[in-house]
């Protein structure tokens, strides 16, 4: 769609009997195209009065209908801003682009996969590095015995489904001839119940036993469903026997699925298993920065660090925090303070952690506790008193902020990774120092 669409729209609106001459000449004809592409047309009004007559009013709908007519019914969002308001322009375009991407990603193909889950947009950290590497290997050569089944387990919202679907999408990209199906255990159960009612097992079994790669999510849902477990076991055996790949996710390790059939759990342990852990601070920050880059807006380092230090439970919670902040940025035209973020995220930030805890706060608290000045903790001084206080401070940074040893070393006078690790181990091994560390943590949290 190009800017001539607005010229054609004006010609059409001129013949609308509900639009008087003043409105047409002084309002509509004075509007300018601020942005135009296939998904969105942004029109700029020359003043607040003109904008108020159009935006959200009856005239708004007439313009949208006329544009739709001029584009032969092609879907296009129409936004109105004040001329010269670059923040409103960027906000309108970015929010609409986001909505379009989400709409496209929600289109689910017959194999159950959605295109937004790929290895390219999966953020790798210490919590998932080996699982990710193995997943890439499985996608490259699906069906290899030593990695079949591929079992991912861990709490909800840690990226298991993303990694699973990334495997499916990568297999389709690298092996277009292979058949891939993603399903949940609940959907598998419902399909099996339906085939029992219809007395038609053939179509059901053909669907799930003729695939090259079967991705099945939340296998714990089969607990208590003996008939479905038997059917899944037979499907599992048929696929494995024919060298087909199976990827499974669960909220528990196979050995802890005591309520599930033992012959199933023993099969799950015959391949490769990974425990996906909650993301550490660095991984959470990498995820947030990736999202900011995709959405084309920025936040200050202070706000980014606040979010990543306080939203710690899982990636899904981090996504929720980002979406909330993103919406607020759109409404506030980008004007956002740390106080705003604190208020916005109160319902979801971790309740048991110090809000906006920083290394500086920890260093000051430890210094006060041991009656030292903060600079001594980052100095080269090595007296027993200072060394113990420094070790406690490094230990708290590790435990509360989940910082890497290298980062902690930089904060404490550019000390080596091994020095920080040894200091933290000393605290962990000393009941006295560990008790003191816990007292300080209570004071600051």
mmCIF file of N, CA and C in Angstrom, residues 140-191:
data_model
loop_
_atom_site.group_PDB
_atom_site.id
_atom_site.type_symbol
_atom_site.label_atom_id
_atom_site.label_comp_id
_atom_site.label_asym_id
_atom_site.label_seq_id
_atom_site.Cartn_x
_atom_site.Cartn_y
_atom_site.Cartn_z
ATOM 1 N N UNK A 140 19.033 -31.773 13.967
ATOM 2 C CA UNK A 140 19.879 -32.040 12.802
ATOM 3 C C UNK A 140 19.794 -33.497 12.373
ATOM 4 N N UNK A 141 19.730 -34.404 13.379
ATOM 5 C CA UNK A 141 19.665 -35.833 13.070
ATOM 6 C C UNK A 141 18.618 -36.509 13.951
ATOM 7 N N UNK A 142 17.341 -36.312 13.640
ATOM 8 C CA UNK A 142 16.280 -36.899 14.473
ATOM 9 C C UNK A 142 16.251 -38.420 14.365
ATOM 10 N N UNK A 143 15.933 -39.054 15.484
ATOM 11 C CA UNK A 143 15.758 -40.502 15.486
ATOM 12 C C UNK A 143 16.965 -41.286 15.945
ATOM 13 N N UNK A 144 18.090 -40.604 16.254
ATOM 14 C CA UNK A 144 19.267 -41.335 16.728
ATOM 15 C C UNK A 144 18.982 -41.968 18.087
ATOM 16 N N UNK A 145 19.362 -43.221 18.241
ATOM 17 C CA UNK A 145 18.974 -44.001 19.424
ATOM 18 C C UNK A 145 19.427 -43.374 20.730
ATOM 19 N N UNK A 146 20.654 -42.831 20.769
ATOM 20 C CA UNK A 146 21.182 -42.312 22.033
ATOM 21 C C UNK A 146 20.470 -41.054 22.495
ATOM 22 N N UNK A 147 19.704 -40.405 21.625
ATOM 23 C CA UNK A 147 18.968 -39.198 22.016
ATOM 24 C C UNK A 147 17.455 -39.391 21.836
ATOM 25 N N UNK A 148 17.005 -40.615 21.977
ATOM 26 C CA UNK A 148 15.593 -40.896 21.725
ATOM 27 C C UNK A 148 15.032 -41.825 22.797
ATOM 28 N N UNK A 149 14.070 -41.350 23.626
ATOM 29 C CA UNK A 149 13.400 -40.043 23.527
ATOM 30 C C UNK A 149 14.266 -38.915 24.104
ATOM 31 N N UNK A 150 13.904 -37.692 23.743
ATOM 32 C CA UNK A 150 14.533 -36.480 24.269
ATOM 33 C C UNK A 150 13.563 -35.899 25.288
ATOM 34 N N UNK A 151 13.948 -35.950 26.572
ATOM 35 C CA UNK A 151 13.021 -35.635 27.665
ATOM 36 C C UNK A 151 13.471 -34.352 28.374
ATOM 37 N N UNK A 152 12.612 -33.331 28.365
ATOM 38 C CA UNK A 152 12.879 -32.062 29.045
ATOM 39 C C UNK A 152 11.940 -31.929 30.246
ATOM 40 N N UNK A 153 12.502 -31.616 31.411
ATOM 41 C CA UNK A 153 11.631 -31.465 32.568
ATOM 42 C C UNK A 153 12.050 -30.249 33.390
ATOM 43 N N UNK A 154 11.085 -29.721 34.137
ATOM 44 C CA UNK A 154 11.322 -28.546 34.970
ATOM 45 C C UNK A 154 10.009 -27.828 35.216
ATOM 46 N N UNK A 155 10.046 -26.817 36.048
ATOM 47 C CA UNK A 155 8.834 -26.076 36.389
ATOM 48 C C UNK A 155 8.254 -25.356 35.179
ATOM 49 N N UNK A 156 7.011 -24.918 35.326
ATOM 50 C CA UNK A 156 6.318 -24.223 34.243
ATOM 51 C C UNK A 156 6.986 -22.891 33.929
ATOM 52 N N UNK A 157 6.999 -22.537 32.645
ATOM 53 C CA UNK A 157 7.457 -21.217 32.226
ATOM 54 C C UNK A 157 8.952 -21.057 32.087
ATOM 55 N N UNK A 158 9.699 -22.160 31.942
ATOM 56 C CA UNK A 158 11.159 -22.066 31.848
ATOM 57 C C UNK A 158 11.670 -22.217 30.412
ATOM 58 N N UNK A 159 10.772 -22.407 29.455
ATOM 59 C CA UNK A 159 11.190 -22.482 28.053
ATOM 60 C C UNK A 159 11.209 -23.877 27.464
ATOM 61 N N UNK A 160 10.638 -24.863 28.161
ATOM 62 C CA UNK A 160 10.641 -26.242 27.643
ATOM 63 C C UNK A 160 9.859 -26.338 26.332
ATOM 64 N N UNK A 161 8.662 -25.728 26.313
ATOM 65 C CA UNK A 161 7.836 -25.788 25.107
ATOM 66 C C UNK A 161 8.495 -25.040 23.956
ATOM 67 N N UNK A 162 9.126 -23.905 24.254
ATOM 68 C CA UNK A 162 9.839 -23.160 23.212
ATOM 69 C C UNK A 162 10.915 -24.045 22.581
ATOM 70 N N UNK A 163 11.707 -24.704 23.418
ATOM 71 C CA UNK A 163 12.792 -25.547 22.924
ATOM 72 C C UNK A 163 12.234 -26.725 22.124
ATOM 73 N N UNK A 164 11.144 -27.298 22.611
ATOM 74 C CA UNK A 164 10.515 -28.412 21.909
ATOM 75 C C UNK A 164 10.022 -27.998 20.523
ATOM 76 N N UNK A 165 9.306 -26.869 20.469
ATOM 77 C CA UNK A 165 8.788 -26.414 19.174
ATOM 78 C C UNK A 165 9.910 -25.951 18.258
ATOM 79 N N UNK A 166 10.983 -25.432 18.846
ATOM 80 C CA UNK A 166 12.138 -25.043 18.028
ATOM 81 C C UNK A 166 12.725 -26.257 17.323
ATOM 82 N N UNK A 167 12.745 -27.395 18.018
ATOM 83 C CA UNK A 167 13.204 -28.638 17.390
ATOM 84 C C UNK A 167 12.315 -28.968 16.199
ATOM 85 N N UNK A 168 10.990 -28.911 16.424
ATOM 86 C CA UNK A 168 10.042 -29.225 15.353
ATOM 87 C C UNK A 168 10.218 -28.324 14.142
ATOM 88 N N UNK A 169 10.341 -27.021 14.378
ATOM 89 C CA UNK A 169 10.507 -26.078 13.264
ATOM 90 C C UNK A 169 11.840 -26.274 12.552
ATOM 91 N N UNK A 170 12.888 -26.594 13.324
ATOM 92 C CA UNK A 170 14.201 -26.819 12.715
ATOM 93 C C UNK A 170 14.207 -28.090 11.867
ATOM 94 N N UNK A 171 13.516 -29.127 12.342
ATOM 95 C CA UNK A 171 13.424 -30.370 11.568
ATOM 96 C C UNK A 171 12.732 -30.101 10.233
ATOM 97 N N UNK A 172 11.641 -29.353 10.263
ATOM 98 C CA UNK A 172 10.917 -29.047 9.025
ATOM 99 C C UNK A 172 11.769 -28.220 8.066
ATOM 100 N N UNK A 173 12.602 -27.353 8.635
ATOM 101 C CA UNK A 173 13.457 -26.518 7.787
ATOM 102 C C UNK A 173 14.609 -27.326 7.185
ATOM 103 N N UNK A 174 15.214 -28.189 8.001
ATOM 104 C CA UNK A 174 16.375 -28.951 7.538
ATOM 105 C C UNK A 174 15.999 -30.232 6.804
ATOM 106 N N UNK A 175 14.810 -30.770 7.120
ATOM 107 C CA UNK A 175 14.351 -32.024 6.501
ATOM 108 C C UNK A 175 12.893 -31.844 6.041
ATOM 109 N N UNK A 176 12.665 -31.119 4.957
ATOM 110 C CA UNK A 176 11.290 -30.795 4.512
ATOM 111 C C UNK A 176 10.417 -32.016 4.248
ATOM 112 N N UNK A 177 11.052 -33.158 4.004
ATOM 113 C CA UNK A 177 10.287 -34.362 3.697
ATOM 114 C C UNK A 177 9.761 -35.059 4.947
ATOM 115 N N UNK A 178 10.220 -34.659 6.112
ATOM 116 C CA UNK A 178 9.800 -35.337 7.346
ATOM 117 C C UNK A 178 8.476 -34.785 7.868
ATOM 118 N N UNK A 179 7.704 -35.665 8.488
ATOM 119 C CA UNK A 179 6.406 -35.290 9.054
ATOM 120 C C UNK A 179 6.566 -35.064 10.551
ATOM 121 N N UNK A 180 6.144 -33.886 11.010
ATOM 122 C CA UNK A 180 6.279 -33.501 12.417
ATOM 123 C C UNK A 180 4.908 -33.155 12.983
ATOM 124 N N UNK A 181 4.648 -33.609 14.202
ATOM 125 C CA UNK A 181 3.405 -33.246 14.880
ATOM 126 C C UNK A 181 3.715 -32.809 16.307
ATOM 127 N N UNK A 182 3.178 -31.639 16.674
ATOM 128 C CA UNK A 182 3.228 -31.189 18.063
ATOM 129 C C UNK A 182 1.831 -31.338 18.658
ATOM 130 N N UNK A 183 1.758 -31.892 19.859
ATOM 131 C CA UNK A 183 0.473 -31.985 20.550
ATOM 132 C C UNK A 183 0.726 -31.948 22.056
ATOM 133 N N UNK A 184 -0.315 -31.655 22.794
ATOM 134 C CA UNK A 184 -0.227 -31.742 24.258
ATOM 135 C C UNK A 184 -0.814 -33.079 24.683
ATOM 136 N N UNK A 185 -0.474 -33.507 25.881
ATOM 137 C CA UNK A 185 -1.038 -34.762 26.395
ATOM 138 C C UNK A 185 -2.548 -34.658 26.518
ATOM 139 N N UNK A 186 -3.032 -33.457 26.836
ATOM 140 C CA UNK A 186 -4.481 -33.254 26.940
ATOM 141 C C UNK A 186 -5.146 -33.435 25.577
ATOM 142 N N UNK A 187 -4.548 -32.870 24.527
ATOM 143 C CA UNK A 187 -5.112 -33.008 23.185
ATOM 144 C C UNK A 187 -5.041 -34.464 22.725
ATOM 145 N N UNK A 188 -3.943 -35.138 23.052
ATOM 146 C CA UNK A 188 -3.804 -36.557 22.713
ATOM 147 C C UNK A 188 -4.911 -37.362 23.389
ATOM 148 N N UNK A 189 -5.164 -37.039 24.663
ATOM 149 C CA UNK A 189 -6.224 -37.724 25.414
ATOM 150 C C UNK A 189 -7.596 -37.480 24.791
ATOM 151 N N UNK A 190 -7.885 -36.223 24.479
ATOM 152 C CA UNK A 190 -9.189 -35.886 23.886
ATOM 153 C C UNK A 190 -9.386 -36.577 22.545
ATOM 154 N N UNK A 191 -8.321 -36.644 21.744
ATOM 155 C CA UNK A 191 -8.419 -37.311 20.440
ATOM 156 C C UNK A 191 -8.670 -38.806 20.620
#
